[in-house]
């Protein structure tokens, strides 16, 4: 019985660790890499399926209000530190990838209003 309890706790710990939002973690890095041809270089007129899949995974990893606010701040910060991004295209990813509008990457958007 004790072994089952320990195993269950280990499974839960792994599940929580995988689901936690990380600003500049692998999901963010993958989304950035897969979407660069749309958001920065302009080589793609629309986001690719791979871009949308990666972007959705990153956005959907932010499950709580606090995590979604952190995601907003993360995207805004990344766009400030990578000035080659087209903010209009970054903002359009939510709609073009089938996500509801959560926030804007624009500097004037208040991430504290994200729910």
Short mmCIF file of N, CA and C in Angstrom, two decimals:
data_model
loop_
_atom_site.label_atom_id
_atom_site.label_comp_id
_atom_site.label_asym_id
_atom_site.label_seq_id
_atom_site.Cartn_x
_atom_site.Cartn_y
_atom_site.Cartn_z
N UNK A 1 0.82 -1.19 0.00
CA UNK A 1 0.00 0.00 0.00
C UNK A 1 0.87 1.27 0.00
N UNK A 2 1.94 1.24 0.77
CA UNK A 2 2.83 2.40 0.83
C UNK A 2 3.49 2.64 -0.52
N UNK A 3 3.83 1.55 -1.22
CA UNK A 3 4.45 1.68 -2.54
C UNK A 3 3.50 2.35 -3.52
N UNK A 4 2.24 2.00 -3.45
CA UNK A 4 1.24 2.60 -4.34
C UNK A 4 1.12 4.09 -4.06
N UNK A 5 1.11 4.46 -2.79
CA UNK A 5 1.00 5.88 -2.43
C UNK A 5 2.21 6.66 -2.93
N UNK A 6 3.40 6.09 -2.77
CA UNK A 6 4.62 6.77 -3.24
C UNK A 6 4.59 6.90 -4.76
N UNK A 7 4.19 5.83 -5.44
CA UNK A 7 4.10 5.86 -6.91
C UNK A 7 3.10 6.92 -7.36
N UNK A 8 1.95 6.99 -6.69
CA UNK A 8 0.94 7.98 -7.04
C UNK A 8 1.47 9.40 -6.84
N UNK A 9 2.18 9.64 -5.76
CA UNK A 9 2.76 10.96 -5.51
C UNK A 9 3.79 11.32 -6.58
N UNK A 10 4.57 10.36 -7.01
CA UNK A 10 5.56 10.61 -8.06
C UNK A 10 4.88 10.96 -9.37
N UNK A 11 3.82 10.25 -9.71
CA UNK A 11 3.08 10.53 -10.94
C UNK A 11 2.46 11.93 -10.87
N UNK A 12 1.89 12.27 -9.74
CA UNK A 12 1.30 13.61 -9.58
C UNK A 12 2.36 14.69 -9.68
N UNK A 13 3.52 14.47 -9.09
CA UNK A 13 4.61 15.46 -9.15
C UNK A 13 5.06 15.67 -10.59
N UNK A 14 5.18 14.62 -11.36
CA UNK A 14 5.57 14.74 -12.76
C UNK A 14 4.50 15.47 -13.54
N UNK A 15 3.23 15.15 -13.30
CA UNK A 15 2.13 15.81 -14.02
C UNK A 15 2.11 17.30 -13.72
N UNK A 16 2.31 17.67 -12.47
CA UNK A 16 2.32 19.09 -12.10
C UNK A 16 3.52 19.77 -12.73
N UNK A 17 4.66 19.15 -12.71
CA UNK A 17 5.87 19.75 -13.29
C UNK A 17 5.71 19.95 -14.78
N UNK A 18 5.08 19.03 -15.48
CA UNK A 18 4.89 19.17 -16.92
C UNK A 18 3.88 20.25 -17.25
N UNK A 19 2.91 20.46 -16.39
CA UNK A 19 1.84 21.39 -16.69
C UNK A 19 2.16 22.82 -16.30
N UNK A 20 3.17 23.03 -15.50
CA UNK A 20 3.48 24.36 -14.99
C UNK A 20 3.95 25.29 -16.11
N UNK A 21 3.53 26.54 -16.04
CA UNK A 21 3.93 27.54 -17.01
C UNK A 21 5.34 28.03 -16.70
N UNK A 22 6.18 28.08 -17.71
CA UNK A 22 7.54 28.60 -17.59
C UNK A 22 7.73 29.63 -18.70
N UNK A 23 8.01 30.86 -18.33
CA UNK A 23 8.10 31.96 -19.30
C UNK A 23 9.03 31.64 -20.46
N UNK A 24 10.28 31.46 -20.20
CA UNK A 24 11.23 31.23 -21.29
C UNK A 24 11.69 29.78 -21.35
N UNK A 25 10.77 28.89 -21.05
CA UNK A 25 11.05 27.46 -21.09
C UNK A 25 10.96 26.91 -22.50
N UNK A 26 10.97 25.60 -22.61
CA UNK A 26 10.99 24.96 -23.92
C UNK A 26 9.78 25.29 -24.80
N UNK A 27 8.60 25.44 -24.19
CA UNK A 27 7.42 25.75 -25.01
C UNK A 27 7.53 27.14 -25.63
N UNK A 28 8.04 28.10 -24.87
CA UNK A 28 8.24 29.45 -25.40
C UNK A 28 9.28 29.43 -26.50
N UNK A 29 10.36 28.73 -26.27
CA UNK A 29 11.44 28.66 -27.26
C UNK A 29 10.96 27.99 -28.55
N UNK A 30 10.17 26.95 -28.40
CA UNK A 30 9.66 26.25 -29.58
C UNK A 30 8.70 27.16 -30.35
N UNK A 31 7.82 27.85 -29.64
CA UNK A 31 6.88 28.76 -30.32
C UNK A 31 7.64 29.85 -31.06
N UNK A 32 8.64 30.42 -30.41
CA UNK A 32 9.45 31.45 -31.07
C UNK A 32 10.12 30.94 -32.33
N UNK A 33 10.69 29.76 -32.25
CA UNK A 33 11.39 29.18 -33.40
C UNK A 33 10.43 28.83 -34.53
N UNK A 34 9.26 28.30 -34.19
CA UNK A 34 8.31 27.86 -35.22
C UNK A 34 7.56 29.03 -35.85
N UNK A 35 7.49 30.16 -35.14
CA UNK A 35 6.69 31.29 -35.63
C UNK A 35 7.51 32.43 -36.21
N UNK A 36 8.83 32.34 -36.17
CA UNK A 36 9.69 33.44 -36.59
C UNK A 36 9.44 33.84 -38.05
N UNK A 37 9.14 32.89 -38.90
CA UNK A 37 8.90 33.21 -40.32
C UNK A 37 7.63 34.04 -40.50
N UNK A 38 6.74 33.98 -39.55
CA UNK A 38 5.52 34.79 -39.61
C UNK A 38 5.67 36.09 -38.81
N UNK A 39 6.18 36.01 -37.60
CA UNK A 39 6.20 37.19 -36.72
C UNK A 39 7.38 38.12 -36.93
N UNK A 40 8.47 37.61 -37.51
CA UNK A 40 9.66 38.45 -37.63
C UNK A 40 10.11 38.65 -39.07
N UNK A 41 10.36 37.57 -39.77
CA UNK A 41 10.97 37.72 -41.10
C UNK A 41 9.96 38.07 -42.18
N UNK A 42 8.69 37.72 -41.95
CA UNK A 42 7.67 37.98 -42.96
C UNK A 42 7.69 37.00 -44.11
N UNK A 43 8.50 35.95 -43.99
CA UNK A 43 8.57 34.95 -45.06
C UNK A 43 7.24 34.22 -45.23
N UNK A 44 6.53 34.03 -44.11
CA UNK A 44 5.21 33.39 -44.17
C UNK A 44 4.13 34.46 -44.04
N UNK A 45 3.15 34.42 -44.93
CA UNK A 45 2.04 35.39 -44.87
C UNK A 45 1.04 35.03 -43.77
N UNK A 46 1.00 33.76 -43.42
CA UNK A 46 0.13 33.26 -42.36
C UNK A 46 0.97 32.36 -41.46
N UNK A 47 0.57 32.19 -40.19
CA UNK A 47 1.32 31.28 -39.34
C UNK A 47 1.15 29.84 -39.82
N UNK A 48 2.21 29.08 -39.79
CA UNK A 48 2.16 27.68 -40.21
C UNK A 48 1.43 26.84 -39.17
N UNK A 49 1.05 25.64 -39.55
CA UNK A 49 0.41 24.72 -38.61
C UNK A 49 1.35 24.42 -37.45
N UNK A 50 2.65 24.30 -37.74
CA UNK A 50 3.63 24.04 -36.69
C UNK A 50 3.73 25.23 -35.73
N UNK A 51 3.68 26.42 -36.28
CA UNK A 51 3.70 27.64 -35.46
C UNK A 51 2.49 27.63 -34.52
N UNK A 52 1.32 27.42 -35.07
CA UNK A 52 0.10 27.44 -34.25
C UNK A 52 0.12 26.37 -33.18
N UNK A 53 0.57 25.19 -33.54
CA UNK A 53 0.64 24.10 -32.56
C UNK A 53 1.56 24.48 -31.40
N UNK A 54 2.72 25.02 -31.71
CA UNK A 54 3.68 25.41 -30.68
C UNK A 54 3.16 26.59 -29.86
N UNK A 55 2.57 27.58 -30.54
CA UNK A 55 2.04 28.75 -29.83
C UNK A 55 0.90 28.35 -28.90
N UNK A 56 0.00 27.52 -29.40
CA UNK A 56 -1.13 27.06 -28.57
C UNK A 56 -0.63 26.29 -27.35
N UNK A 57 0.36 25.43 -27.53
CA UNK A 57 0.90 24.67 -26.40
C UNK A 57 1.46 25.62 -25.34
N UNK A 58 2.15 26.67 -25.79
CA UNK A 58 2.72 27.64 -24.84
C UNK A 58 1.62 28.40 -24.12
N UNK A 59 0.65 28.91 -24.85
CA UNK A 59 -0.44 29.67 -24.24
C UNK A 59 -1.25 28.78 -23.31
N UNK A 60 -1.57 27.58 -23.74
CA UNK A 60 -2.40 26.69 -22.94
C UNK A 60 -1.67 26.15 -21.71
N UNK A 61 -0.35 26.30 -21.65
CA UNK A 61 0.38 25.89 -20.45
C UNK A 61 0.15 26.86 -19.30
N UNK A 62 -0.34 28.05 -19.60
CA UNK A 62 -0.67 29.05 -18.58
C UNK A 62 -2.12 28.84 -18.17
N UNK A 63 -2.33 28.09 -17.10
CA UNK A 63 -3.67 27.66 -16.73
C UNK A 63 -4.38 28.56 -15.72
N UNK A 64 -3.64 29.24 -14.89
CA UNK A 64 -4.26 30.09 -13.87
C UNK A 64 -4.20 31.56 -14.31
N UNK A 65 -4.94 32.40 -13.62
CA UNK A 65 -4.90 33.83 -13.93
C UNK A 65 -3.48 34.36 -13.75
N UNK A 66 -2.83 33.97 -12.68
CA UNK A 66 -1.46 34.43 -12.43
C UNK A 66 -0.52 33.98 -13.55
N UNK A 67 -0.69 32.75 -14.01
CA UNK A 67 0.16 32.25 -15.10
C UNK A 67 -0.14 32.96 -16.41
N UNK A 68 -1.41 33.26 -16.68
CA UNK A 68 -1.75 33.98 -17.92
C UNK A 68 -1.22 35.41 -17.88
N UNK A 69 -1.24 36.02 -16.71
CA UNK A 69 -0.64 37.35 -16.58
C UNK A 69 0.88 37.28 -16.77
N UNK A 70 1.49 36.23 -16.24
CA UNK A 70 2.93 36.04 -16.43
C UNK A 70 3.24 35.77 -17.91
N UNK A 71 2.37 35.04 -18.59
CA UNK A 71 2.54 34.80 -20.03
C UNK A 71 2.49 36.12 -20.79
N UNK A 72 1.53 36.96 -20.46
CA UNK A 72 1.41 38.27 -21.10
C UNK A 72 2.70 39.07 -20.90
N UNK A 73 3.17 39.14 -19.67
CA UNK A 73 4.40 39.88 -19.38
C UNK A 73 5.59 39.26 -20.10
N UNK A 74 5.61 37.94 -20.18
CA UNK A 74 6.68 37.23 -20.86
C UNK A 74 6.72 37.60 -22.34
N UNK A 75 5.56 37.56 -22.99
CA UNK A 75 5.49 37.89 -24.42
C UNK A 75 5.88 39.35 -24.64
N UNK A 76 5.37 40.24 -23.78
CA UNK A 76 5.73 41.65 -23.92
C UNK A 76 7.23 41.85 -23.73
N UNK A 77 7.81 41.19 -22.74
CA UNK A 77 9.24 41.33 -22.49
C UNK A 77 10.06 40.76 -23.65
N UNK A 78 9.65 39.61 -24.16
CA UNK A 78 10.36 39.01 -25.29
C UNK A 78 10.30 39.92 -26.52
N UNK A 79 9.17 40.58 -26.71
CA UNK A 79 9.06 41.47 -27.86
C UNK A 79 9.90 42.73 -27.67
N UNK A 80 10.07 43.17 -26.44
CA UNK A 80 10.94 44.33 -26.18
C UNK A 80 12.40 43.98 -26.42
N UNK A 81 12.78 42.77 -26.02
CA UNK A 81 14.18 42.37 -26.15
C UNK A 81 14.51 41.84 -27.55
N UNK A 82 13.48 41.58 -28.36
CA UNK A 82 13.66 41.13 -29.75
C UNK A 82 12.90 42.10 -30.65
N UNK A 83 13.42 43.29 -30.85
CA UNK A 83 12.67 44.34 -31.54
C UNK A 83 12.33 44.03 -32.99
N UNK A 84 12.80 42.94 -33.55
CA UNK A 84 12.47 42.59 -34.92
C UNK A 84 11.08 42.00 -35.09
N UNK A 85 10.43 41.67 -33.97
CA UNK A 85 9.08 41.10 -34.05
C UNK A 85 8.06 42.14 -34.49
N UNK A 86 7.12 41.71 -35.30
CA UNK A 86 6.02 42.56 -35.73
C UNK A 86 4.89 42.35 -34.72
N UNK A 87 4.65 43.34 -33.86
CA UNK A 87 3.67 43.22 -32.78
C UNK A 87 2.28 42.88 -33.32
N UNK A 88 1.90 43.47 -34.44
CA UNK A 88 0.59 43.17 -35.03
C UNK A 88 0.48 41.69 -35.36
N UNK A 89 1.54 41.12 -35.91
CA UNK A 89 1.52 39.70 -36.24
C UNK A 89 1.56 38.83 -34.98
N UNK A 90 2.34 39.24 -33.99
CA UNK A 90 2.36 38.50 -32.72
C UNK A 90 0.96 38.49 -32.12
N UNK A 91 0.31 39.65 -32.10
CA UNK A 91 -1.05 39.74 -31.56
C UNK A 91 -2.05 38.92 -32.37
N UNK A 92 -1.83 38.79 -33.66
CA UNK A 92 -2.78 38.06 -34.50
C UNK A 92 -2.69 36.54 -34.31
N UNK A 93 -1.62 36.06 -33.68
CA UNK A 93 -1.46 34.62 -33.50
C UNK A 93 -2.62 34.00 -32.73
N UNK A 94 -3.12 34.71 -31.72
CA UNK A 94 -4.22 34.15 -30.93
C UNK A 94 -5.41 33.81 -31.81
N UNK A 95 -5.87 34.75 -32.60
CA UNK A 95 -7.02 34.51 -33.46
C UNK A 95 -6.72 33.55 -34.60
N UNK A 96 -5.57 33.72 -35.23
CA UNK A 96 -5.22 32.87 -36.38
C UNK A 96 -4.96 31.43 -35.97
N UNK A 97 -4.61 31.23 -34.72
CA UNK A 97 -4.33 29.87 -34.23
C UNK A 97 -5.49 29.29 -33.43
N UNK A 98 -6.64 29.95 -33.49
CA UNK A 98 -7.84 29.41 -32.86
C UNK A 98 -7.94 29.59 -31.36
N UNK A 99 -7.25 30.59 -30.84
CA UNK A 99 -7.31 30.88 -29.41
C UNK A 99 -8.12 32.15 -29.17
N UNK A 100 -8.78 32.25 -28.03
CA UNK A 100 -9.46 33.51 -27.72
C UNK A 100 -8.43 34.59 -27.40
N UNK A 101 -8.82 35.85 -27.56
CA UNK A 101 -7.92 36.95 -27.23
C UNK A 101 -7.70 36.97 -25.72
N UNK A 102 -6.45 36.93 -25.30
CA UNK A 102 -6.10 37.00 -23.88
C UNK A 102 -5.36 38.28 -23.53
N UNK A 103 -4.48 38.72 -24.45
CA UNK A 103 -3.62 39.87 -24.16
C UNK A 103 -3.01 40.37 -25.45
N UNK A 104 -2.39 41.54 -25.33
CA UNK A 104 -1.65 42.11 -26.45
C UNK A 104 -0.17 42.16 -26.08
N UNK A 105 0.66 41.97 -27.09
CA UNK A 105 2.11 42.09 -26.88
C UNK A 105 2.54 43.55 -26.86
N UNK A 106 1.63 44.46 -27.18
CA UNK A 106 1.95 45.88 -27.22
C UNK A 106 2.29 46.39 -25.81
N UNK A 107 3.25 47.27 -25.76
CA UNK A 107 3.73 47.80 -24.46
C UNK A 107 2.62 48.47 -23.64
N UNK A 108 1.66 49.07 -24.27
CA UNK A 108 0.61 49.79 -23.55
C UNK A 108 -0.45 48.89 -22.94
N UNK A 109 -0.44 47.61 -23.26
CA UNK A 109 -1.45 46.70 -22.72
C UNK A 109 -1.08 46.34 -21.28
N UNK A 110 -2.05 46.44 -20.38
CA UNK A 110 -1.84 46.14 -18.95
C UNK A 110 -2.09 44.65 -18.70
N UNK A 111 -1.04 43.91 -18.45
CA UNK A 111 -1.16 42.47 -18.22
C UNK A 111 -1.97 42.15 -16.96
N UNK A 112 -2.12 43.09 -16.05
CA UNK A 112 -2.91 42.86 -14.84
C UNK A 112 -4.40 42.75 -15.14
N UNK A 113 -4.81 43.09 -16.37
CA UNK A 113 -6.22 42.97 -16.73
C UNK A 113 -6.54 41.58 -17.31
N UNK A 114 -5.53 40.77 -17.53
CA UNK A 114 -5.73 39.42 -18.08
C UNK A 114 -6.43 38.56 -17.05
N UNK A 115 -7.44 37.87 -17.51
CA UNK A 115 -8.18 36.96 -16.62
C UNK A 115 -7.95 35.57 -17.09
#
